[in-house]
Amino acid sequence: MKESLSRNIETPCFIVKGIEDNQCQRCGYQIKATDYDDFSRKYCPSCEAYGFIDESSVLFRYERKVEIKKHELSLKFSLSEAQKQASQFLLHQIMTHQKCVLHAVCGAGKTEILYESLLYGLNQGWRLCLAIPRTDIVKELTLRLQKRFPDSIIKELHQYAKDDSFAHILVSTIHQLIHYYQEFDIIFLDEADAFPFRGNPFLNRIIRKALKPQGHLIEMSATIDQPMAKRISKEKIKTFVLPARFHRQHLDQFHIEYVSQLDSFVKKRNSLPSPLKNWLQDLLNSHHQALLFVPTKAWGQWLEKAMADSGFHCESVHSMDLNKNYKIKCFRDRQIPFLISTTLLERGITIKGIHIGILNASHPIFDEFTLIQMAGRVGRHKDQPHGEIVLFTEMRTTAIENAKKYVKRMNTDAIKKGLIDNDLPSL
Ligand SMILES: [Zn+2]
């Protein structure tokens, strides 16, 4: 059921109190003794950003009408053997009403793995949702799904797109699910390990509220951290591990370039240390592109200046950059050889044939999961399945060690399962 603080007079609806039994009915927050507004009424501070809600407020819940019909999947290529196995696992879990986790490396082709399950759900007349952290990926995935399910209505839902009418599948940012109550039979949650979902009780609550009581949450993730592993074990959730990419080539390992006084070179001397300069020049000479990750926006600006002064054409982007989409497009169109980015682009972006440099890789913002995601940007195309991932750092950190171990573990597992074709280089 879709939920609103204001009433649509043409649609029949159910009305509930905004706060009942000391719990916010919109976001599930447990009201504390100190949560009183200026009129001494209990209010919810947790979901205030979606409209003020106190004990005098009411919520209107509407049934979303969807036509039940026969749906078709239009797939003009075959899934890899590994994708087929994962797809069958998911379908089995869904048909037998069991929770599950899909633990697949970056570039495994997770979307393709969902098709059969989505088709099954559509033909059951189920309410289906794909919840994704980022708006740009929501838009891209909506278009992809619409091609695969040409007779179904697929709608995107984010801050600037709120129309869910007649949709068979909703592709939504996680935050927009606050407007739903026991709506979905299945929510496929992508990047369950990532910001903003990881460790966020608010988003956890609204996802669970949006599910029907018998509905399933299917979590998909490239990495599984300790709390998630504990929860999977405690709730006895079945996990399918897919350690190989769809193109049957191994994951590339991190290469470490030790650089002393990296900070000082870039910030104060406004120049590039030799290992970095030589690497960039080699890439340029061989007409390759690189995405250069930096820990902060300021670092990006320092690096952009130092690179420009050394004769390297580059642009830098960060989350608040109003021109970021244009700059990313220029990089995608190969008009710029180097794009500097904060962790903004650690996930979701797919550009053929790029290499990755991670600057000041020992910075605490680069945890193991971030490093793995950034490395996942290389080798995503079957014609260029490999790329360099170079960490420029003054020292090794536990995060770097763990990220290297992850790559080794996944490659070893993929060999054991017969999911990669090529010989593995020394790890
Ligand atoms: Zn609330």
XYZ file of C-alpha atoms and ligand atoms in Angstrom:
428
model
C 0.000 0.000 0.000
C 1.262 3.439 -0.854
C 1.313 5.835 2.043
C 0.922 9.594 2.284
C 0.430 12.325 4.865
C -2.119 14.055 2.606
C -5.226 12.460 1.148
C -5.953 11.744 -2.505
C -9.737 12.148 -2.411
C -10.423 10.024 -5.484
C -8.825 6.826 -4.199
C -10.227 4.722 -1.377
C -7.814 4.524 1.486
C -7.168 3.349 5.023
C -6.312 5.856 7.696
C -3.893 5.150 10.540
C -2.455 7.326 13.272
C 0.991 8.716 12.537
C 2.265 7.612 15.927
C 0.780 4.642 17.708
C 2.038 2.796 20.821
C 5.068 5.076 20.899
C 6.100 3.993 17.425
C 6.177 6.045 14.232
C 3.928 4.235 11.761
C 5.785 5.686 8.801
C 9.369 4.711 9.627
C 9.086 2.353 12.618
C 11.105 4.615 14.934
C 10.533 3.980 18.645
C 9.592 7.361 20.174
C 11.783 8.360 23.114
C 10.733 10.226 26.265
C 12.454 13.370 24.952
C 10.750 13.393 21.518
C 8.171 16.147 22.108
C 7.407 19.062 19.792
C 6.616 22.696 20.743
C 3.019 21.713 21.580
C 4.104 18.896 23.915
C 3.055 16.272 21.385
C 5.119 13.200 20.616
C 6.768 13.478 17.213
C 9.144 11.432 15.071
C 12.593 12.991 14.604
C 13.740 10.061 12.475
C 11.677 10.725 9.332
C 11.186 14.488 9.714
C 12.810 15.043 6.308
C 9.735 13.430 4.662
C 7.246 15.793 6.371
C 6.639 16.507 10.037
C 4.691 13.758 11.793
C 3.396 13.843 15.374
C 0.710 12.071 17.399
C -2.003 14.259 15.877
C -0.993 13.309 12.304
C -2.636 10.608 10.256
C -1.308 8.495 7.415
C -3.377 7.582 4.368
C -2.667 4.172 2.891
C -3.750 3.482 -0.691
C -3.906 0.238 -2.616
C -1.813 0.412 -5.762
C -3.771 -1.092 -8.628
C -1.845 -3.267 -11.053
C -3.222 -5.207 -13.992
C -2.553 -8.940 -13.738
C -1.437 -10.319 -17.121
C 1.032 -12.615 -18.858
C 4.550 -11.216 -19.013
C 7.384 -12.071 -21.401
C 11.151 -12.006 -21.000
C 13.015 -10.918 -24.121
C 16.553 -12.256 -23.811
C 18.656 -12.512 -26.957
C 21.739 -14.008 -25.293
C 22.482 -16.910 -22.982
C 23.576 -16.582 -19.393
C 26.988 -17.962 -18.419
C 27.000 -21.301 -16.589
C 27.672 -19.513 -13.284
C 24.860 -17.027 -13.903
C 22.487 -19.903 -14.731
C 23.330 -21.631 -11.441
C 22.784 -18.426 -9.481
C 19.556 -17.729 -11.371
C 18.205 -21.225 -10.574
C 19.168 -20.836 -6.918
C 17.311 -17.522 -6.659
C 14.250 -18.858 -8.434
C 14.151 -21.906 -6.165
C 14.402 -19.748 -3.038
C 11.610 -17.508 -4.272
C 9.315 -20.358 -5.310
C 9.823 -22.031 -1.929
C 9.402 -18.727 -0.035
C 12.851 -18.652 1.541
C 15.137 -15.699 2.193
C 18.529 -15.637 0.509
C 21.649 -13.642 -0.183
C 23.428 -13.431 -3.512
C 27.101 -12.819 -2.852
C 28.506 -12.051 -6.302
C 31.764 -10.349 -7.283
C 31.610 -7.006 -9.102
C 30.959 -7.660 -12.779
C 29.298 -11.047 -12.209
C 26.208 -9.799 -14.054
C 23.751 -9.685 -11.172
C 20.943 -8.069 -13.158
C 20.856 -10.955 -15.637
C 20.645 -13.390 -12.718
C 17.384 -11.750 -11.603
C 15.482 -12.063 -14.887
C 13.926 -15.512 -14.349
C 12.897 -14.637 -10.791
C 11.377 -11.356 -11.925
C 9.464 -13.136 -14.691
C 8.140 -15.704 -12.225
C 7.044 -12.975 -9.811
C 5.421 -10.926 -12.579
C 3.388 -13.894 -13.770
C 2.267 -14.579 -10.208
C 0.883 -11.030 -10.094
C 3.315 -10.142 -7.323
C 4.407 -6.640 -6.371
C 8.119 -6.419 -7.190
C 10.704 -3.845 -6.268
C 14.399 -3.418 -6.927
C 15.881 -1.157 -4.261
C 19.157 0.507 -5.157
C 21.172 3.137 -3.305
C 21.820 5.521 -6.184
C 19.492 7.490 -8.456
C 21.684 7.217 -11.584
C 21.701 3.414 -11.289
C 17.917 3.435 -10.726
C 17.491 5.250 -14.050
C 19.904 3.005 -15.938
C 18.405 -0.208 -14.560
C 14.844 0.899 -15.334
C 15.777 1.277 -19.000
C 17.568 -2.094 -19.062
C 14.629 -3.909 -17.489
C 12.150 -2.247 -19.816
C 14.078 -3.719 -22.781
C 13.992 -7.194 -21.248
C 10.319 -7.023 -20.237
C 8.803 -5.095 -23.171
C 5.173 -5.872 -22.248
C 5.535 -4.920 -18.577
C 5.444 -1.496 -16.994
C 8.712 -0.694 -15.249
C 8.897 2.618 -13.387
C 11.710 4.454 -11.668
C 11.228 5.985 -8.268
C 13.544 8.560 -6.754
C 13.537 12.127 -5.481
C 12.454 13.517 -8.873
C 10.245 10.647 -10.082
C 7.324 9.647 -7.874
C 4.809 8.162 -10.309
C 4.323 4.470 -9.536
C 0.910 4.099 -11.186
C 0.282 0.771 -12.960
C 3.924 -0.296 -12.503
C 4.598 -4.033 -12.509
C 8.159 -3.504 -11.301
C 9.337 -0.487 -9.335
C 13.020 0.373 -9.436
C 13.518 2.631 -6.454
C 16.087 4.322 -4.297
C 15.921 2.837 -0.809
C 14.710 6.105 0.739
C 11.550 6.213 -1.394
C 10.327 2.980 0.187
C 9.256 5.035 3.205
C 6.055 5.730 1.253
C 5.013 2.057 1.179
C 3.396 -0.205 3.720
C 3.282 -3.986 3.225
C 3.329 -3.394 -0.513
C 5.870 -5.798 -1.985
C 6.040 -9.568 -2.301
C 9.742 -9.294 -3.091
C 12.297 -6.555 -2.649
C 15.626 -7.193 -4.351
C 18.084 -5.065 -2.417
C 21.246 -4.301 -4.366
C 24.495 -3.321 -2.659
C 23.250 -4.431 0.741
C 26.823 -3.985 1.976
C 27.128 -0.377 0.881
C 26.440 3.128 2.008
C 23.728 4.171 2.772
C 22.145 0.817 3.708
C 25.020 -0.739 5.656
C 24.560 -0.154 9.390
C 21.583 2.168 8.842
C 18.677 1.142 11.123
C 16.308 3.699 9.520
C 16.663 2.199 6.035
C 16.465 -1.310 7.472
C 13.148 -0.444 9.121
C 11.567 1.145 6.059
C 12.557 -1.776 3.806
C 10.981 -4.249 6.213
C 7.864 -2.086 6.491
C 7.516 -1.979 2.693
C 7.539 -5.795 2.498
C 4.332 -7.794 2.891
C 4.304 -9.920 6.064
C 5.067 -13.019 3.964
C 7.281 -11.081 1.529
C 10.954 -11.777 0.857
C 13.977 -9.593 0.985
C 16.615 -10.814 -1.468
C 19.938 -9.203 -0.616
C 22.683 -8.836 -3.199
C 26.183 -7.851 -2.335
C 29.765 -8.090 -3.596
C 31.175 -8.167 -0.080
C 29.848 -9.393 3.231
C 31.076 -7.642 6.358
C 31.184 -9.114 9.863
C 27.762 -7.881 11.076
C 26.092 -9.097 7.863
C 27.844 -12.496 8.131
C 26.643 -12.810 11.750
C 23.075 -11.975 10.792
C 23.119 -14.438 7.867
C 24.320 -17.148 10.212
C 21.861 -16.252 13.003
C 18.849 -16.123 10.678
C 20.091 -19.223 8.772
C 19.795 -17.400 5.441
C 21.007 -19.395 2.434
C 23.789 -17.689 0.489
C 24.887 -18.286 -3.069
C 28.482 -17.253 -3.717
C 29.336 -16.348 -7.280
C 33.121 -15.776 -7.298
C 33.582 -15.204 -11.046
C 32.628 -12.615 -13.576
C 30.352 -13.434 -16.489
C 33.274 -13.400 -18.964
C 35.090 -16.275 -17.181
C 38.303 -14.333 -16.558
C 39.957 -13.947 -13.157
C 39.663 -10.832 -11.003
C 42.712 -8.577 -11.226
C 44.842 -8.283 -8.133
C 45.850 -4.964 -6.508
C 49.349 -3.750 -7.256
C 51.009 -1.605 -4.594
C 53.307 1.307 -5.421
C 54.974 2.620 -2.283
C 55.409 6.358 -2.448
C 56.914 8.289 0.416
C 55.573 11.749 1.201
C 52.743 11.390 -1.298
C 50.691 14.020 0.541
C 53.498 16.489 0.522
C 54.233 15.973 -3.204
C 50.691 16.655 -4.300
C 49.613 19.260 -1.729
C 52.688 21.351 -1.061
C 55.076 20.822 -3.943
C 52.222 20.700 -6.450
C 53.973 17.919 -8.335
C 53.660 14.193 -8.940
C 55.974 11.533 -7.482
C 57.823 9.524 -10.140
C 55.903 6.206 -9.826
C 52.603 8.032 -10.351
C 53.930 10.257 -13.129
C 55.477 7.297 -14.973
C 52.301 5.218 -14.666
C 50.143 8.038 -16.028
C 52.590 8.649 -18.902
C 52.615 4.935 -19.821
C 48.833 4.908 -19.913
C 48.765 8.025 -22.035
C 51.340 6.620 -24.470
C 49.292 3.452 -24.901
C 46.014 5.430 -25.282
C 44.501 4.052 -22.095
C 42.251 5.801 -19.608
C 42.328 5.725 -15.816
C 39.913 6.556 -13.066
C 41.887 8.009 -10.153
C 40.293 7.703 -6.737
C 41.181 10.197 -4.019
C 40.113 10.247 -0.366
C 38.597 13.745 -0.280
C 37.312 16.523 -2.521
C 40.294 18.699 -1.501
C 42.701 15.911 -2.466
C 41.013 15.777 -5.854
C 41.583 19.487 -6.377
C 45.253 19.238 -5.356
C 45.792 16.289 -7.672
C 43.992 17.971 -10.565
C 46.307 20.979 -10.259
C 49.448 18.861 -9.869
C 48.494 16.761 -12.905
C 47.604 19.794 -15.015
C 50.968 21.376 -14.134
C 52.667 18.157 -15.252
C 50.842 18.273 -18.586
C 48.143 15.657 -17.971
C 44.646 16.490 -19.185
C 42.178 15.571 -16.448
C 38.966 16.541 -14.678
C 37.851 15.880 -11.120
C 34.388 15.066 -9.736
C 32.804 14.789 -6.310
C 29.261 14.400 -5.023
C 28.479 18.152 -4.875
C 29.914 18.882 -8.325
C 27.102 20.263 -10.492
C 28.993 19.360 -13.683
C 29.807 15.816 -12.656
C 27.483 14.139 -15.160
C 28.954 16.127 -18.036
C 32.523 15.318 -16.944
C 31.684 11.620 -16.585
C 30.175 11.690 -20.084
C 33.347 13.279 -21.479
C 35.401 10.529 -19.817
C 33.049 7.870 -21.147
C 33.376 9.380 -24.651
C 37.182 9.211 -24.286
C 37.575 12.998 -24.491
C 39.488 12.983 -21.192
C 42.211 10.412 -20.451
C 42.029 10.783 -16.669
C 39.106 11.342 -14.339
C 39.756 12.040 -10.660
C 36.953 11.047 -8.312
C 36.148 10.757 -4.658
C 34.435 7.518 -3.632
C 31.408 8.923 -5.542
C 32.212 6.591 -8.441
C 33.283 3.561 -6.421
C 30.149 1.671 -7.491
C 27.853 1.338 -10.431
C 29.979 2.972 -13.120
C 30.927 0.747 -16.058
C 33.394 2.085 -18.623
C 35.127 -0.259 -21.038
C 38.875 -0.729 -20.763
C 39.699 1.648 -17.904
C 42.417 1.256 -15.285
C 42.205 2.291 -11.673
C 44.604 4.293 -9.520
C 43.897 4.784 -5.822
C 45.803 7.702 -4.357
C 46.752 7.827 -0.691
C 45.281 4.331 -0.423
C 46.113 4.042 3.283
C 43.545 6.764 4.093
C 40.861 5.413 6.489
C 38.055 6.245 4.035
C 39.353 3.410 1.840
C 38.144 0.438 3.832
C 38.345 -3.095 2.485
C 34.862 -2.917 0.931
C 35.512 0.405 -0.784
C 38.795 -0.889 -2.238
C 37.060 -4.008 -3.575
C 34.307 -1.949 -5.173
C 36.746 0.470 -6.784
C 38.778 -2.451 -8.161
C 35.519 -3.817 -9.544
C 35.453 -0.965 -12.091
C 38.169 -2.619 -14.236
C 37.736 -5.519 -16.628
C 33.971 -5.349 -16.858
C 33.776 -5.908 -20.619
C 34.326 -9.283 -22.267
C 36.644 -7.735 -24.901
C 38.772 -6.074 -22.217
C 38.393 -8.308 -19.182
C 41.471 -7.044 -17.322
C 42.942 -3.794 -16.122
C 45.489 -2.418 -13.696
C 44.531 -1.532 -10.135
C 47.366 0.440 -8.596
C 47.422 1.574 -4.987
C 49.715 4.552 -4.423
C 50.417 4.516 -0.729
C 53.000 5.160 1.946
C 52.128 1.941 3.771
C 50.048 -1.215 3.764
C 46.910 -1.188 5.871
C 44.685 -3.992 7.135
C 42.093 -2.863 4.580
C 44.620 -3.310 1.749
C 45.655 -6.742 3.049
C 42.045 -7.865 3.356
C 41.137 -6.577 -0.097
C 44.058 -8.529 -1.602
C 42.996 -11.643 0.307
C 39.432 -11.221 -1.006
C 40.627 -11.215 -4.634
C 42.801 -14.268 -4.006
C 39.977 -16.119 -2.236
C 37.408 -15.405 -4.949
C 39.799 -16.415 -7.744
C 40.723 -19.656 -5.951
C 37.052 -20.438 -5.392
C 36.260 -19.687 -9.049
C 38.992 -22.092 -10.215
C 37.668 -24.825 -7.923
C 34.180 -24.368 -9.325
C 35.465 -24.332 -12.916
C 34.169 -20.812 -13.531
C 37.254 -19.221 -15.107
C 39.097 -20.188 -18.273
C 42.485 -18.555 -18.113
C 45.548 -19.456 -16.077
C 45.766 -17.482 -12.910
C 48.784 -15.191 -12.624
C 50.796 -15.371 -9.428
C 48.663 -13.829 -6.663
Zn 9.170 8.307 11.579
